[in-house]
XYZ file of C-alpha atoms in Angstrom:
136
model
C 18.137 69.193 27.713
C 19.335 65.665 28.345
C 18.087 62.839 26.214
C 18.456 59.144 26.534
C 17.311 56.683 23.936
C 17.116 52.963 23.565
C 17.424 51.266 20.223
C 16.242 47.765 19.574
C 17.068 45.948 16.358
C 14.106 43.726 15.416
C 16.154 42.053 12.692
C 17.557 39.615 15.233
C 14.069 38.474 16.256
C 12.810 38.411 12.686
C 15.744 36.257 11.584
C 15.231 33.916 14.532
C 11.511 33.587 13.759
C 12.218 32.923 10.080
C 14.764 30.290 11.049
C 12.331 28.710 13.502
C 9.548 28.695 10.906
C 11.851 26.928 8.451
C 12.860 24.405 11.126
C 9.212 23.721 12.000
C 8.381 23.150 8.348
C 11.400 20.900 7.750
C 10.554 18.891 10.861
C 6.915 18.771 9.783
C 7.993 17.276 6.468
C 9.895 14.562 8.343
C 6.877 13.796 10.539
C 4.424 13.738 7.642
C 6.779 11.483 5.683
C 6.911 9.074 8.642
C 3.101 9.081 8.826
C 2.521 8.479 5.113
C 5.202 5.767 5.051
C 3.290 3.978 7.795
C -0.063 4.548 6.076
C 1.310 3.209 2.793
C 2.628 0.039 4.434
C -0.574 -0.551 6.401
C -2.898 0.126 3.492
C -0.847 -2.087 1.149
C -1.324 -4.956 3.583
C -5.101 -4.419 3.518
C -5.361 -3.854 -0.245
C -6.667 -6.789 -2.272
C -3.977 -9.021 -3.687
C -4.661 -11.009 -6.804
C -1.946 -10.288 -9.336
C -0.262 -7.655 -7.164
C -0.970 -4.775 -9.557
C -2.874 -2.714 -7.004
C -0.182 -2.967 -4.351
C 2.619 -2.313 -6.844
C 1.034 0.940 -8.027
C 0.823 2.409 -4.531
C 3.135 5.267 -3.645
C 3.357 8.225 -1.310
C 4.464 11.794 -1.658
C 5.085 14.719 0.676
C 5.144 18.325 -0.446
C 5.684 21.583 1.393
C 4.169 24.728 -0.046
C 4.198 27.932 1.930
C 2.914 27.081 5.388
C 1.367 23.751 4.455
C 2.853 20.270 4.402
C 0.764 17.662 2.587
C 1.283 13.916 2.578
C -0.521 11.778 0.027
C -0.857 8.036 -0.416
C -2.072 6.956 -3.836
C -3.180 3.692 -5.391
C -3.409 4.165 -9.152
C -4.293 0.843 -10.756
C -6.358 1.061 -13.914
C -8.008 -1.956 -15.493
C -9.999 -2.731 -18.606
C -13.552 -4.092 -18.596
C -14.696 -6.930 -20.858
C -16.162 -4.305 -23.207
C -12.736 -2.642 -23.482
C -13.540 0.368 -21.307
C -10.802 1.482 -18.904
C -11.769 2.095 -15.282
C -10.089 3.040 -12.025
C -9.554 -0.398 -10.496
C -8.056 1.013 -7.296
C -11.074 3.229 -6.633
C -13.582 0.515 -7.512
C -12.046 -1.938 -5.067
C -11.649 0.720 -2.382
C -15.321 1.683 -2.544
C -16.830 -1.826 -2.737
C -19.170 -2.714 0.100
C -17.455 -6.055 0.686
C -15.435 -8.658 -1.162
C -17.361 -11.834 -1.849
C -14.266 -13.990 -2.294
C -11.145 -12.115 -1.230
C -8.067 -13.689 -2.768
C -6.012 -12.991 0.348
C -7.208 -13.178 3.942
C -7.223 -9.834 5.740
C -7.818 -7.754 2.624
C -10.888 -5.553 2.536
C -12.492 -2.517 0.930
C -11.593 0.936 2.276
C -8.010 -0.351 2.489
C -6.722 3.242 2.527
C -9.463 5.069 4.417
C -9.763 2.554 7.259
C -6.090 2.661 8.355
C -6.019 6.458 8.008
C -8.999 6.879 10.317
C -7.790 4.217 12.748
C -4.327 5.779 13.052
C -5.116 9.501 12.707
C -4.262 10.326 16.331
C -1.020 8.341 16.137
C -0.073 10.098 12.884
C -0.727 13.488 14.482
C 1.528 12.481 17.391
C 4.230 11.339 14.952
C 4.167 14.728 13.239
C 4.138 16.671 16.527
C 7.000 14.548 17.894
C 9.082 15.188 14.760
C 8.517 18.947 15.104
C 9.445 18.908 18.790
C 12.579 16.919 18.013
C 13.499 19.310 15.194
C 13.226 22.324 17.475
C 15.560 20.953 20.161
């Protein structure tokens, strides 16, 4: 009896897929970082400016965990009321309906949410472009 057999080593494909997955994630981190850098700059420009505390406390961060890449922009100013109670100044100003007397022209409530919504498609393109570039 004659026998012929074919052997295929899946390790080559598995290694290539693992490498590609790592490259996609690394490129995704680059794209998300680009997007949150832009969001931070844009939102800082729209954030109220009185003493500069709010803008100075803003920062961004990108983390990769498993199959997820998360970019965060944070404003973390805390202030003290006349009664001595501490409150989240950044959140209060962000959620105000409107500023009666903005100290700087062009500043407005929703200084973080507004630019995120307005630029969401562009940020998605930035991330996709970074991934495509990373896979070349």
